[in-house]
Coordinates of C-alpha atoms and ligand atoms in Angstrom, one line a residue:
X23 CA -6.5 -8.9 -24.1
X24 CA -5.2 -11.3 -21.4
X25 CA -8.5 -11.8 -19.8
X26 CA -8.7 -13.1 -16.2
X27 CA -5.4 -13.3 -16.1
X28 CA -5.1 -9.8 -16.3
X29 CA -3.5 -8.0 -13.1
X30 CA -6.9 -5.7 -13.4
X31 CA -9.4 -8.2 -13.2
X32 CA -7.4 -10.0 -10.5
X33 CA -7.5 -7.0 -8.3
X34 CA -11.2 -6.4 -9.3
X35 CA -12.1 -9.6 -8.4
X36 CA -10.1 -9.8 -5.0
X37 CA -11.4 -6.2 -4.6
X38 CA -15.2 -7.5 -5.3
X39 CA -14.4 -10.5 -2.7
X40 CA -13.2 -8.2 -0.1
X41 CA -16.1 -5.9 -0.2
X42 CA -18.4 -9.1 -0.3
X43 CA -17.0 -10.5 3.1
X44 CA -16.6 -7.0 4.6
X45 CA -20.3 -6.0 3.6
X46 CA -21.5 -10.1 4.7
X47 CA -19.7 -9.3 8.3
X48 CA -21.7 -6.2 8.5
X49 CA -24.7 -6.9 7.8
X50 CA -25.0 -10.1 9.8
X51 CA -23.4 -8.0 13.2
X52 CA -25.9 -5.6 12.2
X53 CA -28.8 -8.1 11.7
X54 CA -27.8 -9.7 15.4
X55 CA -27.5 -7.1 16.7
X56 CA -31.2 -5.5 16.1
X57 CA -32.1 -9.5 16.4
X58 CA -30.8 -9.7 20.3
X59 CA -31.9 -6.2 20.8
X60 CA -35.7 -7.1 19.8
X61 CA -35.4 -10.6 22.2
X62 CA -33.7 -8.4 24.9
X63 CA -36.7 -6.1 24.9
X64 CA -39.6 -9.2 24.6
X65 CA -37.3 -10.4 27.1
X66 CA -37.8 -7.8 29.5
X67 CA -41.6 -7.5 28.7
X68 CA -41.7 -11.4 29.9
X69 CA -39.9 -10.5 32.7
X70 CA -42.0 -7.8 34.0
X71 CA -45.0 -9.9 33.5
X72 CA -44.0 -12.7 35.2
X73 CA -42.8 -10.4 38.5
X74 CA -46.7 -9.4 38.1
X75 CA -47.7 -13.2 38.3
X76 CA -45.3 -13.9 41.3
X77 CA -46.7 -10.6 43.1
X78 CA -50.4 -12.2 42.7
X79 CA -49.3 -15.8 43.2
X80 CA -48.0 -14.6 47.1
X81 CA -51.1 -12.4 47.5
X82 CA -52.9 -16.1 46.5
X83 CA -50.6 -17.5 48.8
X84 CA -50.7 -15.0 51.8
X85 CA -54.7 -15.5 51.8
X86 CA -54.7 -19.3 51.8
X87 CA -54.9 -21.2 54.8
X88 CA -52.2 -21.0 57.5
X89 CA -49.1 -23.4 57.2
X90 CA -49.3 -27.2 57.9
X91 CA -46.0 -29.0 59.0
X92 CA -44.4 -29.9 55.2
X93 CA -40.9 -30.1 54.6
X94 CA -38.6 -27.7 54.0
X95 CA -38.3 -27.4 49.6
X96 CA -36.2 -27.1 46.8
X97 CA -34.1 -23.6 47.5
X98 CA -34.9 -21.5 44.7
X99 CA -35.6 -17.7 44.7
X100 CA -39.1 -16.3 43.9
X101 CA -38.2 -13.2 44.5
X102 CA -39.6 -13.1 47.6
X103 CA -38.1 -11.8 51.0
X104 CA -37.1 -12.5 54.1
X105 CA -40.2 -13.7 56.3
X106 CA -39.1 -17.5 57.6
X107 CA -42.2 -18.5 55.3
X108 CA -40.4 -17.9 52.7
X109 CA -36.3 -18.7 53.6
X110 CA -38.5 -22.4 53.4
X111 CA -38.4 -23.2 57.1
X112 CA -42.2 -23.8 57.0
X113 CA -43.2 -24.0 53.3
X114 CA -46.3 -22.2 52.4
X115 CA -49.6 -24.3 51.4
X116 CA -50.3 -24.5 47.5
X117 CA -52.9 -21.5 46.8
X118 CA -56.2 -22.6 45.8
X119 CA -57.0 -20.0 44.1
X120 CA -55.1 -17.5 41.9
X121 CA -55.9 -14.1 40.4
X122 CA -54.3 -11.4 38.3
X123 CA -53.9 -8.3 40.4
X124 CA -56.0 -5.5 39.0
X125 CA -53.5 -3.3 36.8
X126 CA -51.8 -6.5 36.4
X127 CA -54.7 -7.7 33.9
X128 CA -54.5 -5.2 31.1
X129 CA -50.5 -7.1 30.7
X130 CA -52.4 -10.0 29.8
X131 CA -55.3 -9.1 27.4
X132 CA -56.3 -10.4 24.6
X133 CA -56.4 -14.2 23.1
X134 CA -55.0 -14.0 20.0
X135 CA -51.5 -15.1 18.6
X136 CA -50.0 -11.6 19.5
X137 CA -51.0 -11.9 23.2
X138 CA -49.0 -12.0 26.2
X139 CA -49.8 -15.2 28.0
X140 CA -49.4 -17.3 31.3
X141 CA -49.5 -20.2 33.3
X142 CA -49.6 -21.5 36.5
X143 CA -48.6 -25.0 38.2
X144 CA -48.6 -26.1 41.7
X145 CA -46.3 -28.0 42.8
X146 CA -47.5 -31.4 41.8
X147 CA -48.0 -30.3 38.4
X148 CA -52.0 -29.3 38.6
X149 CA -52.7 -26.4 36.5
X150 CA -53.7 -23.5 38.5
X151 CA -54.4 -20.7 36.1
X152 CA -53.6 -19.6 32.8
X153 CA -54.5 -16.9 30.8
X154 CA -56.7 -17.2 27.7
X155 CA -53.7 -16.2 24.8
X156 CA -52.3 -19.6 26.2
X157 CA -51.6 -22.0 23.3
X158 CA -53.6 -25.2 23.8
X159 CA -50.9 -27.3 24.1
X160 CA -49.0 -26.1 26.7
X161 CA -47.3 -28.0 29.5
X162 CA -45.1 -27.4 32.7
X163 CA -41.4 -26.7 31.6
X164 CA -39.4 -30.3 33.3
X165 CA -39.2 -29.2 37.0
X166 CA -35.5 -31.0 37.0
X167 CA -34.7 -29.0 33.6
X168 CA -33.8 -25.0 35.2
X169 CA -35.6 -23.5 37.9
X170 CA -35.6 -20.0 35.9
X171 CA -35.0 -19.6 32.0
X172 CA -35.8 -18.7 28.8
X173 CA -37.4 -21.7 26.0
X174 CA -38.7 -21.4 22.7
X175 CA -40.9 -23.4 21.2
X176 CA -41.7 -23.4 17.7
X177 CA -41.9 -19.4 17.2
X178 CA -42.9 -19.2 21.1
X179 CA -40.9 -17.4 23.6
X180 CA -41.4 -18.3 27.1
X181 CA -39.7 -18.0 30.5
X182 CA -40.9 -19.7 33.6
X183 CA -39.7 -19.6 36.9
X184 CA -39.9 -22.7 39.6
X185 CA -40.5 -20.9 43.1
X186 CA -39.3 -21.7 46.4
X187 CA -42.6 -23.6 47.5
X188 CA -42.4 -25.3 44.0
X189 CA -45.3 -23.5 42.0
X190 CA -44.0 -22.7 38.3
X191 CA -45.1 -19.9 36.8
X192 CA -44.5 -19.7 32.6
X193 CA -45.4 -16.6 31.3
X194 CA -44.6 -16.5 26.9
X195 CA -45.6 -14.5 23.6
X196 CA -45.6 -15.8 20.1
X197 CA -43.1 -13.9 18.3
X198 CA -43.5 -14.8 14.9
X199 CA -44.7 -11.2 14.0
X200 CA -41.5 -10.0 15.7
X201 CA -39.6 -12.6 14.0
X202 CA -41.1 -11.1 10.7
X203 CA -40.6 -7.8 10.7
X204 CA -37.3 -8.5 11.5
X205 CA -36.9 -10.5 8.3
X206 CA -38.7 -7.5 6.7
X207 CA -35.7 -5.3 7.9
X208 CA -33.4 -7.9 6.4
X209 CA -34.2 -7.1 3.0
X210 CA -33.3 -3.1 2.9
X211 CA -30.1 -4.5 5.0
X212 CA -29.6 -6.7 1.8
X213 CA -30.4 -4.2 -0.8
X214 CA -28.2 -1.4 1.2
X215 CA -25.9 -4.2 0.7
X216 CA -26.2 -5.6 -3.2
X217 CA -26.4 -1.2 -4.0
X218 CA -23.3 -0.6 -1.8
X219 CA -21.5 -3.8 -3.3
X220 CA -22.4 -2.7 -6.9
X221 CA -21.3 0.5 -6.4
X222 CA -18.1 -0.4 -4.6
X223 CA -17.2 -2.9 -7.7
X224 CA -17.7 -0.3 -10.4
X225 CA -15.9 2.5 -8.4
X226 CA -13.0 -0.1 -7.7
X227 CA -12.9 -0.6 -11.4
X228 CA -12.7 3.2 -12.2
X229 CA -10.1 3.1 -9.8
X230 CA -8.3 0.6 -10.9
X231 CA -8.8 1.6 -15.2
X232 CA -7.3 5.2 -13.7
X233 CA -4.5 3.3 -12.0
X234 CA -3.5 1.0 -14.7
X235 CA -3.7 3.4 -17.4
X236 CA -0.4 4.2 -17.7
X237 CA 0.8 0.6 -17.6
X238 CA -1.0 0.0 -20.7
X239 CA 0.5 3.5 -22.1
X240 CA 3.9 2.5 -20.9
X241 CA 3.7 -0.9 -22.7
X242 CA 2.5 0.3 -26.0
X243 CA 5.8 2.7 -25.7
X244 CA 8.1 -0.3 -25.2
X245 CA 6.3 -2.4 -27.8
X246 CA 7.4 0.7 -30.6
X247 CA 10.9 0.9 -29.1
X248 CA 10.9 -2.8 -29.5
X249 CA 10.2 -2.8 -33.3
X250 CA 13.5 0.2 -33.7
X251 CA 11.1 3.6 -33.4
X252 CA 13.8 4.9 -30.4
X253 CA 12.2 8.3 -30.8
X254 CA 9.2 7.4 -28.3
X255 CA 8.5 8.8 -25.2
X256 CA 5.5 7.3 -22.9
X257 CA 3.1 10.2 -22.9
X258 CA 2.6 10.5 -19.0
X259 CA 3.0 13.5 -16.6
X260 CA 6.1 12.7 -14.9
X261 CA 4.2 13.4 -11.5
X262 CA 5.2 12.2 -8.0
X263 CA 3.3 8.7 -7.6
X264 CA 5.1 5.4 -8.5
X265 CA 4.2 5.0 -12.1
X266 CA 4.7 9.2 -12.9
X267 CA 7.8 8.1 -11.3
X268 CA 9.0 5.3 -13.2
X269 CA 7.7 7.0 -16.5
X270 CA 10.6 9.2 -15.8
X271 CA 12.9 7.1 -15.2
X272 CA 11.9 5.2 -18.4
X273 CA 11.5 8.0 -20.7
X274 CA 15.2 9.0 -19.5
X275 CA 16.4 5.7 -20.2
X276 CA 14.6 5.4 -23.8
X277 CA 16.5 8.9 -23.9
X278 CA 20.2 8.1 -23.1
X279 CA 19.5 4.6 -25.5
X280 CA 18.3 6.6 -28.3
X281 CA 21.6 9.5 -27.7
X282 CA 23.9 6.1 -27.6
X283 CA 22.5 4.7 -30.6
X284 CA 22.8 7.8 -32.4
X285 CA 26.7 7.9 -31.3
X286 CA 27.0 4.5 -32.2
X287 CA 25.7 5.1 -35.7
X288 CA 27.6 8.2 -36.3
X289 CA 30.7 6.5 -35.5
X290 CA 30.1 3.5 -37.1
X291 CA 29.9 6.1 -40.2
X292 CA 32.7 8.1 -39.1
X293 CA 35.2 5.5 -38.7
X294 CA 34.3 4.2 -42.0
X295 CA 34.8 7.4 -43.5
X296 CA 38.2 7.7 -41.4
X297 CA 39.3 4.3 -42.7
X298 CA 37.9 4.7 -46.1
X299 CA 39.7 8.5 -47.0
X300 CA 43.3 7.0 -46.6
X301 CA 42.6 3.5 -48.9
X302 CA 41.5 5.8 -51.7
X303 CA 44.2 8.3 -51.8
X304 CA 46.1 5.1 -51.6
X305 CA 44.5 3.6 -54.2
X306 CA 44.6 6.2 -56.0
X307 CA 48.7 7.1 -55.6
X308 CA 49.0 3.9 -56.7
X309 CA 47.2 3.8 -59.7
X310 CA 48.7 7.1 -60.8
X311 CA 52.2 5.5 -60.3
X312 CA 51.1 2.4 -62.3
X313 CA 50.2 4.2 -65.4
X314 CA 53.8 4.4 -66.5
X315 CA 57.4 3.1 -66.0
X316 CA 58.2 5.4 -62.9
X317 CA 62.0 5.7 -61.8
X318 CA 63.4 3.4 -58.8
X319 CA 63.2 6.5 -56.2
X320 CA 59.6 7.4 -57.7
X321 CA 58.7 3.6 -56.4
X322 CA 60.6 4.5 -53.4
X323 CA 58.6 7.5 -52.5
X324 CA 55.3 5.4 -53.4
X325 CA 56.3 3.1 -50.5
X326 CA 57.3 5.6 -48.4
X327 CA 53.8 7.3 -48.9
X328 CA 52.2 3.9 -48.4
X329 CA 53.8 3.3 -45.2
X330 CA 52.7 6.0 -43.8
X331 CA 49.4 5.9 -44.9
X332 CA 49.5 2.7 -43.4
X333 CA 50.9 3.5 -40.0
X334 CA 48.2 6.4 -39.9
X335 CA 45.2 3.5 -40.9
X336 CA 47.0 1.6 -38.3
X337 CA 47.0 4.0 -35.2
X338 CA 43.5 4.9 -35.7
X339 CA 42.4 1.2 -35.8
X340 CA 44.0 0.8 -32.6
X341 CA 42.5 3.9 -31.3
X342 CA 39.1 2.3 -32.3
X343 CA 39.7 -1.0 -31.0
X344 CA 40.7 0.4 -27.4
X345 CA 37.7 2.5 -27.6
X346 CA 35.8 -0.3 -28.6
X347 CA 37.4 -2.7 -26.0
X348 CA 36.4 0.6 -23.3
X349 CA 32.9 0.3 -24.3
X350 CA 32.5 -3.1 -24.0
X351 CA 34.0 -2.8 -20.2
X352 CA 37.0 -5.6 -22.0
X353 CA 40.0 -3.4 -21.4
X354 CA 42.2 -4.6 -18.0
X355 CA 43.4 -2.2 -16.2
X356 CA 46.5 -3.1 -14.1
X357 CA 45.6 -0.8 -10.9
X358 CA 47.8 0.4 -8.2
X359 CA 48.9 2.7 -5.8
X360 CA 50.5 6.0 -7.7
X361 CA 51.4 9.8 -8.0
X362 CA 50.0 11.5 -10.9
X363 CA 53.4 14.0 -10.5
X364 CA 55.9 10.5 -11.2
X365 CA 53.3 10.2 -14.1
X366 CA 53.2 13.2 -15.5
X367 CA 57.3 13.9 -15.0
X368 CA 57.3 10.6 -17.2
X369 CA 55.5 11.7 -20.3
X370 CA 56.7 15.5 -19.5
X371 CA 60.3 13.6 -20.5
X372 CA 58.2 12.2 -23.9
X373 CA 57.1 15.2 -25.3
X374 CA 60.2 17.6 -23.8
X375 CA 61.8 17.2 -27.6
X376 CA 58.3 17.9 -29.9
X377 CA 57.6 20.9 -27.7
X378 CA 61.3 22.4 -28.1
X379 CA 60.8 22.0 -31.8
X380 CA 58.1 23.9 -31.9
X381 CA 59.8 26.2 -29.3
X382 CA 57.4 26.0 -26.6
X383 CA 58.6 26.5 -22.8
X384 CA 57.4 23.3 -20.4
X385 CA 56.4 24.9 -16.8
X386 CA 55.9 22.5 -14.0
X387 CA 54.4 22.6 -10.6
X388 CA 54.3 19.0 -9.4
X389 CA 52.9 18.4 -5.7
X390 CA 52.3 14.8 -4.6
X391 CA 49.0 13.7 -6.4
X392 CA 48.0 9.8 -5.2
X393 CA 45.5 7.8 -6.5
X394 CA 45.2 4.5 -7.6
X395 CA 45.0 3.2 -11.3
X396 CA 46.8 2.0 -14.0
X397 CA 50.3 3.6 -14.6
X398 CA 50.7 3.2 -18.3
X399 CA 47.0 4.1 -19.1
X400 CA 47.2 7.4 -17.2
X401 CA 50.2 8.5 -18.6
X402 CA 48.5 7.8 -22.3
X403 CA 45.8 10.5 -20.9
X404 CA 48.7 12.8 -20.0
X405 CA 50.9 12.2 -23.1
X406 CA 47.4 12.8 -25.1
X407 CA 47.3 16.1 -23.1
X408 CA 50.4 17.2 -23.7
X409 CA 50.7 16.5 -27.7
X410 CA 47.5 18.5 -27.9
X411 CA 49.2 21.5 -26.0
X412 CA 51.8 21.1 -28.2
X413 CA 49.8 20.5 -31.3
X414 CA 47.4 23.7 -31.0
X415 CA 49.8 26.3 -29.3
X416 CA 51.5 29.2 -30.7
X417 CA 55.0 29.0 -31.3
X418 CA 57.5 30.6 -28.5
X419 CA 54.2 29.7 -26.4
X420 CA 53.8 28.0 -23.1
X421 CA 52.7 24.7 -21.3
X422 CA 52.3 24.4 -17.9
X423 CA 51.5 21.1 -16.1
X424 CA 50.0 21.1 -12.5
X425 CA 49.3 18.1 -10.2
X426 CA 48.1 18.0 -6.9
X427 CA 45.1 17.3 -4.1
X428 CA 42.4 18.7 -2.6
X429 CA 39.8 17.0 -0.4
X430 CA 38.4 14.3 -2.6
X431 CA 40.3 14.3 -5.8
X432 CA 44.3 13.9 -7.3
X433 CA 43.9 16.5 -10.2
X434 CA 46.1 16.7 -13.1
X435 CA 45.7 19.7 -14.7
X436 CA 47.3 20.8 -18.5
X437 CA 47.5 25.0 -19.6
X438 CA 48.5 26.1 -23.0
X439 CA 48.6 29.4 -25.0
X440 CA 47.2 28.0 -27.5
X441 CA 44.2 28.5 -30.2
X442 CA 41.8 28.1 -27.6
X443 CA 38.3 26.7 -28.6
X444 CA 34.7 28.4 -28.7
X445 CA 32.0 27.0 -25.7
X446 CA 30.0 25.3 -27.9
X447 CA 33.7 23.5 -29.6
X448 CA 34.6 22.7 -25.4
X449 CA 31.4 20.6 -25.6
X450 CA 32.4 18.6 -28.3
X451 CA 35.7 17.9 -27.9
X452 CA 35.4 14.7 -26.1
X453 CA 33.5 13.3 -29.1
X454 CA 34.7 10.4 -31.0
X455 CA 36.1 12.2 -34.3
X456 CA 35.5 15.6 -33.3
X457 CA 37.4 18.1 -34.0
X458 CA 36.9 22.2 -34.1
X459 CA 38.7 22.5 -37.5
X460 CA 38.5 19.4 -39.9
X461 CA 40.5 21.1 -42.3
X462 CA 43.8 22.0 -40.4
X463 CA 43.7 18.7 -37.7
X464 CA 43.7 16.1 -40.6
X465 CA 47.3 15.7 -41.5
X466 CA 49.8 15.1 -38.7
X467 CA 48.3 11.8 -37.3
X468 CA 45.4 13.6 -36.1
X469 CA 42.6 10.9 -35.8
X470 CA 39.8 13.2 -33.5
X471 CA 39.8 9.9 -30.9
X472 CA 42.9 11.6 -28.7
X473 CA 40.3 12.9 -26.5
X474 CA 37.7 10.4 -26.7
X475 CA 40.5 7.5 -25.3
X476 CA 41.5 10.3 -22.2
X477 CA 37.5 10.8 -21.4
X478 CA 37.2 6.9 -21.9
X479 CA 40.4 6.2 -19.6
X480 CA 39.6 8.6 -17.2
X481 CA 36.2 7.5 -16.5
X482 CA 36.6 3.5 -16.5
X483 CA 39.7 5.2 -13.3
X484 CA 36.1 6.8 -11.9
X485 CA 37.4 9.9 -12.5
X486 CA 36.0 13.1 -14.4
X487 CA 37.8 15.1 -17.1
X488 CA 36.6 18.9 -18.0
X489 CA 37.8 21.5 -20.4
X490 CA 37.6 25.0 -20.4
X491 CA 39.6 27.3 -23.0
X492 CA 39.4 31.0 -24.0
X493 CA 39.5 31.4 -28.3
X494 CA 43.0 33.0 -28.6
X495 CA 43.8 32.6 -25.3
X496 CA 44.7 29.3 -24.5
X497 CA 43.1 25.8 -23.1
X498 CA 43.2 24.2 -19.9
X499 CA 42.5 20.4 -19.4
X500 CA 41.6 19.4 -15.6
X501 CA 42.0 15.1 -14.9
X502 CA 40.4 14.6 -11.5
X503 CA 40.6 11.4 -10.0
X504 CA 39.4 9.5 -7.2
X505 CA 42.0 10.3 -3.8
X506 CA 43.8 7.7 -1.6
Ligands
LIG27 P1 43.0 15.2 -32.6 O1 43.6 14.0 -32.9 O2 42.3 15.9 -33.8 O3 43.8 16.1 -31.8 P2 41.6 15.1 -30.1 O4 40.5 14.2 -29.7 O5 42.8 15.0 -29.4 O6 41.8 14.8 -31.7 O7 41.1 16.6 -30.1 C1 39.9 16.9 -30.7 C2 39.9 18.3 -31.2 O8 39.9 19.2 -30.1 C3 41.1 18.7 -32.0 O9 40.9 18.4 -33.3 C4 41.2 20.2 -31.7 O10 40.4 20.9 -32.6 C5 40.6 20.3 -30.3 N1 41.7 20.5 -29.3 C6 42.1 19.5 -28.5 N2 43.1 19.9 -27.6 C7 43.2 21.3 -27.8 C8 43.9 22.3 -27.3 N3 44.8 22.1 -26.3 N4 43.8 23.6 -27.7 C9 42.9 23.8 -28.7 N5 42.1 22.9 -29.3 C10 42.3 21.6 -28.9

């Protein structure tokens, strides 16, 4: 359990963070905006009621007395038109009295807290009307403040309006109750909210369990690969997404190491055994000649017997340390520009006097074949070739040797008349060891690693090598390599 740390609850928690802030930014947008929407329509309610006012207030105004000489005043708008009374070239006389227009009454009624209200100043700041919903303590808005604006005070909402003849007129509303129910809308918005949070978290976490699944499936695979059980395979659909994906690629890799291992281990046992078959009969010539006084040539064929033993313990350590020195990616190769035909003609002249012993006829068809690689090494893949022809063909049979090109390979190609091998013996060949017919390949310096050195050689060139071979018929061996 790694807790916090975890990749899982590090995403959960981001994940619950994100939803948090996305979810606050919501919900206060939304809260505003229902907020500014209620103000914009007590707004507009204010406003209509103070048009009513001004509508009476210049009724008042057009029944008062008729204009003394005053100065012009301040230049506000009251809404009020054109006539030269009002453009302030003769400023009307302060109404002395002031009353609500008829219909203009019912906009006004009532004198509780939840009541529309209103007041009226002249100009020097006397108190002309105000309605009875009008809070006690309320005074003229600063004549110097704004000439037309909205004010709150405490929960009170008011706008008041300075006209051109300098009368203000304040009309306001408590809107506590508004203010309330809008607090009692905040609390489904924050419920919506915590349920919608809540349920975001725990689907995030489903989610996210789904997601990492696999992960944790993956791991406990590697953990028993880890402790030597190469046989496991992560038990996940190898589907299309990213983990399915890598799954594969895993499982194929947990695949190929398990195959190597296997080689490794069977030729670990195999070269013992190789090594181990010549030391006894060895041993054992040795002992037999031991037993008794033996004549000088019976000593003499005892070494003779030992030295080739030897030589034959010696090839095939070499041929195991090359191999060995190919897996580890250790053995140089001198590259350079050649022609597999110069190559071939080479170990053609090698094997020319083992295949007239055995009466075989060489056939050639040599074309210019260039590649690039290492000289000696390729002509110890052709020379391999070649002494297998020989080895496994019928006598008075044949061997024909082809090089050439085509568009992105030199080939090399080797055809005998030979014993031919079965399809499933063609798969093999290339095996450390292998070979079709234990029994009859032993003797001769036969080690079964001829092959595996050509496949070996041939691939550290980047080349390919392929067999195909009809039982009775005869074998063909095709080198392909990389074109200059
Ligand atoms: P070996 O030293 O036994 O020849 P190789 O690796 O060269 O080992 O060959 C492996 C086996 O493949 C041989 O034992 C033989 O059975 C088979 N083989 C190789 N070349 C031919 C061929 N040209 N025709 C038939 N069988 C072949």
């Amino acid at each position: 359990m790694k807790g916090f740390a975890s990749i899982r609850w590090r995403l959960q928690i981001w994940h619950g963070l994100i939803l948090v802030l996305v979810l606050a930014g919501f919900g206060i947008t939304a809260w505003e905006l229902v907020r500014a929407n209620e103000l914009r329509r007590i707004d507009a309610d204010l406003s209509e009621r103070r048009s009513a006012i001004l509508a009476s207030l210049r009724r008042a105004r057009e029944d008062g007395p008729p204009p003394r000489g005053l100065p012009p005043l301040r230049g506000s708008t009251d809404g009020e038109g054109s006539r030269p009374r009002d453009r302030g070239e003769f400023p009307p006389p302060p109404p002395r009295d002031f009353r609500l227009g008829g219909r203009d009454v019912g906009l006004f009624e009532g004198s509780d807290r939840n009541a529309y209200y209103y007041a009226l100043w002249v100009r020097d700041g006397t108190e002309l009307a105000r309605s009875a919903a009008a809070p006690p303590g309320l005074t003229r808005p600063d004549p110097a403040a704004a000439t037309n604006t909205i004010r709150m005070i405490g929960t009170r909402r008011e706008l008041f309006e300075y006209t051109r003849p300098g009368e203000c007129v304040l009309v306001g509303l408590d809107i506590a109750p508004q203010m309330a129910g809008l607090r009692r809308f905040a609390w489904p918005l924050l419920l919506a909210g915590g349920a919608i949070l809540a349920l975001g978290v725990a689907g995030g976490g489903w989610l996210l369990n789904r997601a990492l699944r696999p992960i944790a499936q993956i791991s406990s695979t590697a953990t028993k690969i880890a402790v030597g059980d190469l046989s496991q395979r992560i038990p996940i659909a190898e589907t299309e997404d990213e983990l399915g994906e890598l799954a594969g690629v895993l499982n194929s890799t947990f695949a190929r190491l398990e195959t190597s291992f296997a080689q490794q281990a069977r030729f670990t046992a195999d070269a013992s055994h190789e090594l181990r078959t010549p030391v006894t009969v060895l041993l054992s010539q040795i002992q037999t000649t031991l037993a008794r006084e033996r004549t000088a040539t019976e000593y003499r064929d005892l070494l003779e017997a030992c030295q080739r033993t030897a030589q034959r313990m010696r090839r095939l350590m070499e041929s195991l340390l090359e191999l060995a020195r190919f897996d580890a990616g250790q053995e140089p190769l001198k590259r350079a520009p050649l022609n597999l035909a110069q190559v071939a003609e080479e170990s053609l002249e090698l094997i020319q006097p083992l295949a007239a012993d055995r009466g075989l006829k060489l056939g050639t068809d040599l074309s210019t074949a260039r590649c690039e690689g290492d000289a000696s090494r390729l002509g110890q893949v052709i020379t391999n070739l070649l002494t297998n022809a020989v080895q496994y063909n019928r006598s008075g049979g044949e061997i024909r040797v082809t090089t050439g090109t085509d568009q992105e390979s030199a080939m090399l190609r080797v055809q005998d008349t030979g014993v031919g091998m079965a399809p499933a013996d063609c798969e093999r060949v290339f095996e450390r060891f292998f070979r079709v017919d234990a029994a009859r390949t032993t003797g001769a310096g036969r080690t079964g690693l001829g092959l595996a050195i050509v496949k070996a050689i041939v691939e550290a060139h980047g080349g390919t090598v392929s067999v195909s071979s009809v039982p009775g018929e005869g074998t063909v061996f095709t080198v392909r390599l990389p074109r200059r």
